[in-house]
mmCIF file of C-alpha atoms in Angstrom:
data_model
loop_
_atom_site.group_PDB
_atom_site.id
_atom_site.type_symbol
_atom_site.label_atom_id
_atom_site.label_comp_id
_atom_site.label_asym_id
_atom_site.label_seq_id
_atom_site.Cartn_x
_atom_site.Cartn_y
_atom_site.Cartn_z
ATOM 1 C CA MET A 1 94.622 103.812 142.100
ATOM 2 C CA SER A 2 92.734 106.571 142.851
ATOM 3 C CA LEU A 3 92.384 108.678 146.088
ATOM 4 C CA THR A 4 90.014 107.221 148.867
ATOM 5 C CA LYS A 5 86.316 109.126 148.842
ATOM 6 C CA ALA A 6 86.431 110.435 152.115
ATOM 7 C CA ASP A 7 87.420 113.926 151.198
ATOM 8 C CA ALA A 8 84.456 115.292 148.785
ATOM 9 C CA ASN A 9 86.974 117.998 147.248
ATOM 10 C CA LYS A 10 89.252 115.074 146.053
ATOM 11 C CA GLN A 11 86.749 112.462 144.657
ATOM 12 C CA GLY A 12 87.966 111.019 141.807
ATOM 13 C CA TRP A 13 91.387 112.541 141.576
ATOM 14 C CA GLU A 14 94.010 110.342 139.995
ATOM 15 C CA ASP A 15 97.348 109.335 141.432
ATOM 16 C CA SER A 16 99.301 106.636 139.793
ATOM 17 C CA GLU A 17 102.504 104.823 139.229
ATOM 18 C CA PHE A 18 103.436 104.707 135.840
ATOM 19 C CA PRO A 19 101.352 106.089 132.690
ATOM 20 C CA ILE A 20 99.370 103.875 130.219
ATOM 21 C CA VAL A 21 101.461 104.867 127.214
ATOM 22 C CA CYS A 22 102.513 103.055 123.710
ATOM 23 C CA GLU A 23 105.945 101.936 122.849
ATOM 24 C CA THR A 24 106.565 104.805 120.366
ATOM 25 C CA CYS A 25 106.040 107.200 122.775
ATOM 26 C CA LEU A 26 107.916 105.370 125.506
ATOM 27 C CA GLY A 27 111.172 105.789 123.054
ATOM 28 C CA GLU A 28 113.710 102.819 122.419
ATOM 29 C CA ASN A 29 115.979 103.980 125.367
ATOM 30 C CA PRO A 30 114.818 101.056 127.999
ATOM 31 C CA TYR A 31 116.625 103.021 130.677
ATOM 32 C CA VAL A 32 114.403 105.930 130.382
ATOM 33 C CA ARG A 33 113.698 108.225 133.339
ATOM 34 C CA MET A 34 110.640 109.971 133.860
ATOM 35 C CA THR A 35 109.710 112.936 136.456
ATOM 36 C CA LYS A 36 106.407 112.113 138.283
ATOM 37 C CA GLN A 37 103.910 115.200 139.526
ATOM 38 C CA PRO A 38 101.057 114.068 141.775
ATOM 39 C CA PHE A 39 97.694 116.064 140.311
ATOM 40 C CA GLY A 40 100.382 117.844 138.306
ATOM 41 C CA LYS A 41 97.222 119.329 135.311
ATOM 42 C CA GLU A 42 93.819 118.808 134.433
ATOM 43 C CA CYS A 43 92.516 116.256 132.186
ATOM 44 C CA LYS A 44 92.059 117.748 128.622
ATOM 45 C CA ILE A 45 89.219 115.047 128.516
ATOM 46 C CA CYS A 46 87.377 115.403 131.939
ATOM 47 C CA GLN A 47 89.515 118.075 133.297
ATOM 48 C CA ARG A 48 89.880 116.363 136.600
ATOM 49 C CA PRO A 49 93.673 116.540 138.158
ATOM 50 C CA TYR A 50 95.705 113.536 137.259
ATOM 51 C CA THR A 51 99.475 112.519 137.845
ATOM 52 C CA VAL A 52 101.748 113.775 135.239
ATOM 53 C CA PHE A 53 104.867 111.830 134.097
ATOM 54 C CA ARG A 54 107.274 113.627 131.683
ATOM 55 C CA TRP A 55 110.271 111.536 130.155
ATOM 56 C CA LEU A 56 112.779 111.889 127.216
ATOM 57 C CA PRO A 57 112.281 109.301 125.030
ATOM 58 C CA GLY A 58 115.739 109.468 123.647
ATOM 59 C CA THR A 59 118.470 111.530 122.132
ATOM 60 C CA ASN A 60 118.057 114.494 120.049
ATOM 61 C CA MET A 61 114.234 113.702 120.627
ATOM 62 C CA ARG A 62 111.542 116.026 122.451
ATOM 63 C CA TYR A 63 110.125 115.746 126.020
ATOM 64 C CA LYS A 64 107.130 113.791 126.190
ATOM 65 C CA LYS A 65 104.333 113.805 128.927
ATOM 66 C CA THR A 66 100.999 112.523 129.401
ATOM 67 C CA GLU A 67 97.828 114.417 128.203
ATOM 68 C CA ILE A 68 94.859 112.925 129.789
ATOM 69 C CA CYS A 69 94.091 110.587 132.610
ATOM 70 C CA GLN A 70 94.241 106.800 133.107
ATOM 71 C CA THR A 71 90.577 106.637 133.130
ATOM 72 C CA CYS A 72 89.903 108.372 130.006
ATOM 73 C CA ALA A 73 92.752 105.940 128.388
ATOM 74 C CA LYS A 74 91.282 102.893 129.623
ATOM 75 C CA VAL A 75 87.762 103.603 128.524
ATOM 76 C CA LYS A 76 88.707 103.638 125.052
ATOM 77 C CA ASN A 77 92.269 101.989 125.171
ATOM 78 C CA VAL A 78 94.636 104.447 123.894
ATOM 79 C CA CYS A 79 98.041 106.053 124.787
ATOM 80 C CA GLN A 80 98.119 108.937 127.471
ATOM 81 C CA THR A 81 100.394 110.696 125.035
ATOM 82 C CA CYS A 82 99.697 110.328 121.527
ATOM 83 C CA VAL A 83 96.339 109.897 122.226
ATOM 84 C CA LEU A 84 96.180 106.670 119.722
ATOM 85 C CA ASP A 85 94.977 102.908 119.510
ATOM 86 C CA LEU A 86 97.245 101.039 121.930
ATOM 87 C CA GLN A 87 96.590 97.703 119.619
ATOM 88 C CA TYR A 88 96.411 98.968 116.420
ATOM 89 C CA GLY A 89 98.542 102.358 116.661
ATOM 90 C CA LEU A 90 96.160 104.214 114.868
ATOM 91 C CA PRO A 91 93.659 107.107 115.454
ATOM 92 C CA VAL A 92 90.418 106.713 117.465
ATOM 93 C CA GLU A 93 88.306 107.815 114.511
ATOM 94 C CA VAL A 94 89.395 105.152 112.325
ATOM 95 C CA ARG A 95 89.150 102.471 114.855
ATOM 96 C CA ASP A 96 85.464 103.684 115.595
ATOM 97 C CA LYS A 97 84.688 103.610 111.939
ATOM 98 C CA ALA A 98 85.775 100.229 112.061
ATOM 99 C CA LEU A 99 83.746 99.143 114.946
ATOM 100 C CA ASN A 100 80.520 101.476 114.308
ATOM 101 C CA LEU A 101 80.974 103.297 117.431
ATOM 102 C CA LYS A 102 79.871 106.966 117.948
ATOM 103 C CA SER A 103 81.456 109.516 120.479
ATOM 104 C CA GLN A 104 79.193 110.286 123.422
ATOM 105 C CA ALA A 105 81.395 112.597 125.367
ATOM 106 C CA PRO A 106 79.066 115.721 126.156
ATOM 107 C CA SER A 107 79.912 118.710 123.824
ATOM 108 C CA THR A 108 79.545 121.340 126.691
ATOM 109 C CA ASP A 109 80.732 121.424 130.135
ATOM 110 C CA ILE A 110 76.819 120.989 131.983
ATOM 111 C CA ASN A 111 77.632 117.180 132.056
ATOM 112 C CA ARG A 112 81.574 117.083 132.353
ATOM 113 C CA GLN A 113 81.436 115.661 135.771
ATOM 114 C CA TYR A 114 78.844 113.259 134.984
ATOM 115 C CA PHE A 115 80.233 111.916 132.237
ATOM 116 C CA ALA A 116 83.835 111.585 133.828
ATOM 117 C CA GLN A 117 82.280 109.618 136.545
ATOM 118 C CA ASN A 118 80.509 107.299 134.259
ATOM 119 C CA LEU A 119 83.776 106.290 132.847
ATOM 120 C CA ALA A 120 85.148 105.920 135.789
ATOM 121 C CA ASN A 121 82.704 103.229 136.562
ATOM 122 C CA GLN A 122 83.236 101.578 133.627
ATOM 123 C CA VAL A 123 86.739 101.136 134.166
ATOM 124 C CA GLU A 124 85.922 99.660 137.465
ATOM 125 C CA GLU A 125 83.371 97.397 136.142
ATOM 126 C CA GLY A 126 86.147 96.032 133.726
ATOM 127 C CA SER A 127 83.743 97.497 130.715
ATOM 128 C CA GLY A 128 84.787 100.159 128.444
ATOM 129 C CA VAL A 129 83.648 101.746 125.121
ATOM 130 C CA TYR A 130 86.546 99.634 123.169
ATOM 131 C CA ASP A 131 85.220 95.857 122.544
ATOM 132 C CA ALA A 132 87.121 94.012 120.320
ATOM 133 C CA GLY A 133 84.368 91.565 119.786
ATOM 134 C CA LYS A 134 82.466 94.183 117.645
ATOM 135 C CA LEU A 135 85.013 93.633 114.709
ATOM 136 C CA THR A 136 83.584 92.229 111.661
ATOM 137 C CA PRO A 137 85.706 90.595 109.029
ATOM 138 C CA GLU A 138 85.919 93.395 107.072
ATOM 139 C CA SER A 139 86.721 95.451 109.597
ATOM 140 C CA ARG A 140 89.189 93.526 110.807
ATOM 141 C CA ASP A 141 90.877 93.043 107.617
ATOM 142 C CA MET A 142 91.215 96.793 106.889
ATOM 143 C CA LEU A 143 92.532 97.550 110.829
ATOM 144 C CA SER A 144 95.046 94.723 109.953
ATOM 145 C CA LYS A 145 96.018 96.545 107.124
ATOM 146 C CA LEU A 146 96.314 99.795 108.383
ATOM 147 C CA ALA A 147 98.018 98.973 111.904
ATOM 148 C CA ARG A 148 101.428 99.458 112.586
ATOM 149 C CA THR A 149 103.150 96.439 113.524
ATOM 150 C CA GLU A 150 106.604 98.709 114.636
ATOM 151 C CA PRO A 151 107.191 101.642 116.594
ATOM 152 C CA TYR A 152 107.727 104.781 114.416
ATOM 153 C CA TYR A 153 110.189 106.720 116.633
ATOM 154 C CA GLN A 154 110.341 109.368 114.213
ATOM 155 C CA ARG A 155 107.499 110.807 115.670
ATOM 156 C CA ASN A 156 109.617 111.882 118.676
ATOM 157 C CA ARG A 157 111.900 114.139 117.207
ATOM 158 C CA ALA A 158 112.287 117.502 118.269
ATOM 159 C CA HIS A 159 109.879 120.691 116.618
ATOM 160 C CA LEU A 160 111.527 122.310 113.703
ATOM 161 C CA CYS A 161 113.557 125.565 114.694
ATOM 162 C CA SER A 162 111.781 128.412 113.460
ATOM 163 C CA PHE A 163 114.637 130.872 113.760
ATOM 164 C CA PHE A 164 116.784 128.794 111.739
ATOM 165 C CA LEU A 165 114.201 128.837 109.158
ATOM 166 C CA LYS A 166 114.575 132.418 109.080
ATOM 167 C CA GLY A 167 118.642 132.005 109.741
ATOM 168 C CA GLU A 168 118.556 133.842 112.803
ATOM 169 C CA CYS A 169 119.152 131.019 114.948
ATOM 170 C CA LYS A 170 122.599 131.484 117.305
ATOM 171 C CA ARG A 171 121.861 128.485 119.476
ATOM 172 C CA GLY A 172 123.952 126.080 117.683
ATOM 173 C CA GLU A 173 123.984 122.797 118.407
ATOM 174 C CA GLY A 174 123.106 123.581 121.604
ATOM 175 C CA CYS A 175 119.346 124.394 120.414
ATOM 176 C CA PRO A 176 116.855 121.818 121.419
ATOM 177 C CA TYR A 177 114.891 122.480 118.273
ATOM 178 C CA ARG A 178 115.666 120.613 114.980
ATOM 179 C CA HIS A 179 118.313 122.310 112.278
ATOM 180 C CA ALA A 180 116.260 121.027 109.049
ATOM 181 C CA LEU A 181 114.079 122.478 106.185
ATOM 182 C CA PRO A 182 110.362 121.077 105.960
ATOM 183 C CA ASN A 183 109.867 118.308 104.034
ATOM 184 C CA GLU A 184 106.795 118.711 101.445
ATOM 185 C CA GLY A 185 104.825 115.285 103.408
ATOM 186 C CA ASP A 186 105.310 117.335 106.672
ATOM 187 C CA ASN A 187 101.677 117.194 108.510
ATOM 188 C CA SER A 188 101.690 120.568 110.232
ATOM 189 C CA VAL A 189 98.221 120.645 111.163
ATOM 190 C CA LYS A 190 97.599 121.254 115.279
ATOM 191 C CA GLN A 191 95.447 118.608 116.123
ATOM 192 C CA ASN A 192 92.896 118.977 118.851
ATOM 193 C CA ILE A 193 93.534 116.351 121.697
ATOM 194 C CA LYS A 194 89.648 116.465 122.413
ATOM 195 C CA ASP A 195 88.831 115.621 118.933
ATOM 196 C CA ARG A 196 91.288 113.323 118.280
ATOM 197 C CA TYR A 197 90.454 111.263 121.683
ATOM 198 C CA ASN A 198 86.268 112.122 120.258
ATOM 199 C CA GLY A 199 87.217 111.027 116.419
ATOM 200 C CA ASN A 200 86.266 114.332 115.473
ATOM 201 C CA ASN A 201 87.653 116.542 112.548
ATOM 202 C CA ASP A 202 91.011 114.440 112.813
ATOM 203 C CA PRO A 203 93.071 115.127 110.009
ATOM 204 C CA VAL A 204 95.544 111.924 109.948
ATOM 205 C CA ALA A 205 92.777 109.736 110.310
ATOM 206 C CA SER A 206 90.550 111.564 107.411
ATOM 207 C CA LYS A 207 93.771 110.827 105.323
ATOM 208 C CA MET A 208 94.133 107.299 106.275
ATOM 209 C CA LEU A 209 90.147 106.638 105.345
ATOM 210 C CA ASN A 210 90.806 108.505 102.500
ATOM 211 C CA ARG A 211 93.585 105.957 101.433
ATOM 212 C CA VAL A 212 91.600 102.927 102.435
ATOM 213 C CA ARG A 213 88.332 104.222 100.268
ATOM 214 C CA GLY A 214 90.879 104.952 97.265
ATOM 215 C CA SER A 215 92.273 101.256 97.255
ATOM 216 C CA THR A 216 89.211 99.410 97.787
ATOM 217 C CA GLY A 217 86.646 101.217 95.748
ATOM 218 C CA GLY A 218 88.621 102.621 93.302
ATOM 219 C CA SER A 219 88.283 106.845 92.491
ATOM 220 C CA LEU A 220 84.659 107.908 93.234
ATOM 221 C CA ALA A 221 85.358 111.698 92.463
ATOM 222 C CA ALA A 222 82.634 112.590 90.332
ATOM 223 C CA PRO A 223 83.452 113.371 86.952
ATOM 224 C CA ALA A 224 83.419 116.985 85.351
ATOM 225 C CA ASP A 225 80.963 115.352 82.385
ATOM 226 C CA LYS A 226 77.413 116.468 84.047
ATOM 227 C CA SER A 227 75.827 113.672 81.725
ATOM 228 C CA VAL A 228 77.665 110.655 83.510
ATOM 229 C CA THR A 229 74.788 109.286 85.633
ATOM 230 C CA THR A 230 76.259 105.788 85.434
ATOM 231 C CA LEU A 231 78.348 103.758 88.805
ATOM 232 C CA PHE A 232 80.540 100.764 87.232
ATOM 233 C CA VAL A 233 80.808 97.660 90.100
ATOM 234 C CA THR A 234 83.465 94.972 89.777
ATOM 235 C CA GLY A 235 83.752 92.006 91.367
ATOM 236 C CA VAL A 236 80.510 91.072 90.748
ATOM 237 C CA VAL A 237 80.319 87.278 91.159
ATOM 238 C CA PRO A 238 76.884 85.168 90.167
ATOM 239 C CA GLU A 239 75.880 84.750 93.552
ATOM 240 C CA ILE A 240 74.730 88.369 93.021
ATOM 241 C CA THR A 241 71.950 88.949 91.170
ATOM 242 C CA GLN A 242 70.205 91.966 89.546
ATOM 243 C CA GLU A 243 67.757 92.559 92.425
ATOM 244 C CA ASP A 244 70.502 92.370 95.176
ATOM 245 C CA LEU A 245 72.214 95.362 93.112
ATOM 246 C CA LYS A 246 68.746 97.269 92.862
ATOM 247 C CA GLY A 247 68.139 96.745 96.524
ATOM 248 C CA PHE A 248 71.219 98.442 97.697
ATOM 249 C CA PHE A 249 70.680 101.621 95.265
ATOM 250 C CA TYR A 250 67.474 101.916 94.799
ATOM 251 C CA VAL A 251 67.518 104.374 98.334
ATOM 252 C CA PHE A 252 69.336 106.869 96.358
ATOM 253 C CA GLY A 253 66.942 107.770 93.286
ATOM 254 C CA ASP A 254 64.946 106.197 90.524
ATOM 255 C CA ILE A 255 67.149 103.569 88.945
ATOM 256 C CA LYS A 256 67.135 103.676 84.588
ATOM 257 C CA SER A 257 68.396 100.185 84.591
ATOM 258 C CA VAL A 258 71.171 97.993 86.205
ATOM 259 C CA ILE A 259 73.081 95.596 83.709
ATOM 260 C CA VAL A 260 75.072 92.523 85.282
ATOM 261 C CA ALA A 261 77.696 90.625 83.557
ATOM 262 C CA HIS A 262 78.406 87.615 85.229
ATOM 263 C CA LYS A 263 80.702 86.400 82.760
ATOM 264 C CA THR A 264 82.971 89.806 83.306
ATOM 265 C CA LYS A 265 81.969 89.843 87.332
ATOM 266 C CA CYS A 266 80.760 93.852 86.272
ATOM 267 C CA ALA A 267 77.622 95.333 86.399
ATOM 268 C CA PHE A 268 76.326 99.152 85.378
ATOM 269 C CA ILE A 269 73.955 101.073 87.499
ATOM 270 C CA ASN A 270 72.088 103.731 85.589
ATOM 271 C CA PHE A 271 70.603 106.109 87.469
ATOM 272 C CA MET A 272 67.926 108.833 86.199
ATOM 273 C CA THR A 273 69.664 112.012 87.786
ATOM 274 C CA ARG A 274 73.159 112.975 88.427
ATOM 275 C CA THR A 275 72.348 113.909 92.015
ATOM 276 C CA SER A 276 71.293 110.381 92.863
ATOM 277 C CA ALA A 277 74.590 108.998 91.299
ATOM 278 C CA GLU A 278 76.309 111.427 93.147
ATOM 279 C CA LEU A 279 74.263 110.504 96.469
ATOM 280 C CA ALA A 280 74.949 106.601 96.080
ATOM 281 C CA ALA A 281 78.805 107.090 95.253
ATOM 282 C CA GLU A 282 79.283 109.415 98.416
ATOM 283 C CA LYS A 283 77.630 106.562 100.352
ATOM 284 C CA VAL A 284 79.721 103.918 98.934
ATOM 285 C CA ALA A 285 82.772 105.802 99.915
ATOM 286 C CA GLU A 286 81.926 105.923 102.958
ATOM 287 C CA ILE A 287 80.575 102.484 103.828
ATOM 288 C CA GLY A 288 81.540 100.804 100.965
ATOM 289 C CA LEU A 289 79.732 97.998 99.150
ATOM 290 C CA ASN A 290 79.472 94.608 100.223
ATOM 291 C CA LEU A 291 76.802 92.315 99.210
ATOM 292 C CA LYS A 292 76.597 88.284 100.452
ATOM 293 C CA GLY A 293 79.827 88.387 101.973
ATOM 294 C CA HIS A 294 81.390 90.049 98.774
ATOM 295 C CA ALA A 295 83.414 93.057 98.912
ATOM 296 C CA LEU A 296 82.572 95.122 95.484
ATOM 297 C CA LYS A 297 84.608 97.870 93.892
ATOM 298 C CA VAL A 298 82.531 100.864 92.337
ATOM 299 C CA VAL A 299 83.649 103.468 89.909
ATOM 300 C CA TRP A 300 82.464 106.346 87.922
ATOM 301 C CA ALA A 301 81.384 104.893 84.415
ATOM 302 C CA ARG A 302 83.418 106.817 81.474
ATOM 303 C CA PRO A 303 81.401 109.146 79.323
ATOM 304 C CA LYS A 304 80.810 108.099 75.693
ATOM 305 C CA PRO A 305 83.973 109.065 73.692
ATOM 306 C CA GLN A 306 83.136 111.270 70.963
ATOM 307 C CA GLY A 307 83.837 110.072 67.108
ATOM 308 C CA PRO A 308 86.418 112.394 65.284
ATOM 309 C CA GLN A 309 84.725 114.979 63.404
ATOM 310 C CA SER A 310 85.797 116.426 60.023
ATOM 311 C CA PRO A 311 86.545 119.870 60.604
ATOM 312 C CA LYS A 312 84.135 122.523 58.483
ATOM 313 C CA PRO A 313 85.733 124.858 55.815
ATOM 314 C CA ALA A 314 86.131 128.334 57.022
ATOM 315 C CA ALA A 315 83.758 130.509 56.041
ATOM 316 C CA THR A 316 84.789 133.226 53.546
ATOM 317 C CA THR A 317 83.479 137.022 53.381
ATOM 318 C CA VAL A 318 83.076 138.761 49.941
ATOM 319 C CA ASP A 319 82.916 142.473 49.966
ATOM 320 C CA LEU A 320 79.959 143.148 47.731
ATOM 321 C CA SER A 321 81.216 146.872 46.771
ATOM 322 C CA THR A 322 84.119 145.668 44.736
ATOM 323 C CA ALA A 323 82.731 142.221 43.606
ATOM 324 C CA GLN A 324 82.012 142.131 39.610
ATOM 325 C CA PRO A 325 79.718 139.716 37.488
ATOM 326 C CA PRO A 326 81.723 137.001 36.189
ATOM 327 C CA PRO A 327 83.174 137.195 32.265
ATOM 328 C CA PRO A 328 81.417 135.414 29.589
ATOM 329 C CA PRO A 329 82.752 131.455 28.683
ATOM 330 C CA SER A 330 83.975 133.193 25.376
ATOM 331 C CA ILE A 331 86.567 135.310 27.151
ATOM 332 C CA SER A 332 87.241 133.434 30.442
ATOM 333 C CA GLY A 333 87.481 129.651 28.061
ATOM 334 C CA LYS A 334 89.663 128.852 24.975
ATOM 335 C CA GLU A 335 86.623 126.954 23.802
ATOM 336 C CA LYS A 336 83.764 128.668 21.793
ATOM 337 C CA TYR A 337 80.106 127.818 21.411
ATOM 338 C CA PRO A 338 78.695 127.117 18.144
ATOM 339 C CA SER A 339 76.391 130.071 18.144
ATOM 340 C CA GLN A 340 79.314 132.385 18.618
ATOM 341 C CA ASN A 341 81.630 130.916 15.800
ATOM 342 C CA PRO A 342 81.342 133.808 12.691
ATOM 343 C CA ARG A 343 81.749 131.212 10.076
#
């Protein structure tokens, strides 16, 4: 609940009894104990004071605390600690891509208070940025594939001990940090809370989106051969015509030809220039290709194979200073011509 608005200095300050956190951050211990500090810190999004909660999720885990206020968490339906979606457990950028949402947070501090008041009004009215009704069947399928159905408690582990990695830690078992060697797959990138909340420059979200694009649309990395200007489309059902494909790809540049083979459910999009083909590939990698309710896969066409060529004989060099004329036939060969026979 929020404080009374009679005090202008404390208008909009938040005082709550329990945090809004996901099951992973809360931990597997059902008897977790929390410390509560009213107006302990400023929210990292709206920078207004809020109630800070701190707790230990479990044994050998690190202490967790709330990072943003409940108003900002309710607007985007995210956890106050990890700032991940409460329904799917995904980064905000991945969910907003599926909902076609764009962040409207101010980039400067001028309109920060005005933006925070609008967020509070949206929460009081029961409306927010997140609306599950905006999900399309394709977006819902993508979110369901990426969603975490079970809590991932390994995310609460203690950080690695830097002194242990140097061989200088003397605390032993009493060290609050983890004594282990980092794995190759560990993500050591420090993420900004504001960027994660607004869905900007999130490395975890980018990794997930790239994995989805790779599984649905194949590899769209441009080949090294600059002569390749053709995209190969699969999953072309008879309902999709040549004009449908032209209607999607013509905006990227001049098209040389569109070849559709419904028997093999594929098509070739031949562009006039390599730049047009690269623009089309980047757009398909970003939004995918869906025509008449059918998801199509797009990859770069393979370059034409070149046939085997016979090796050319190596050129021989002749020194003209030591070269001599060939001997006459009577000396070099055993046969003699009739004109050279003395008889």
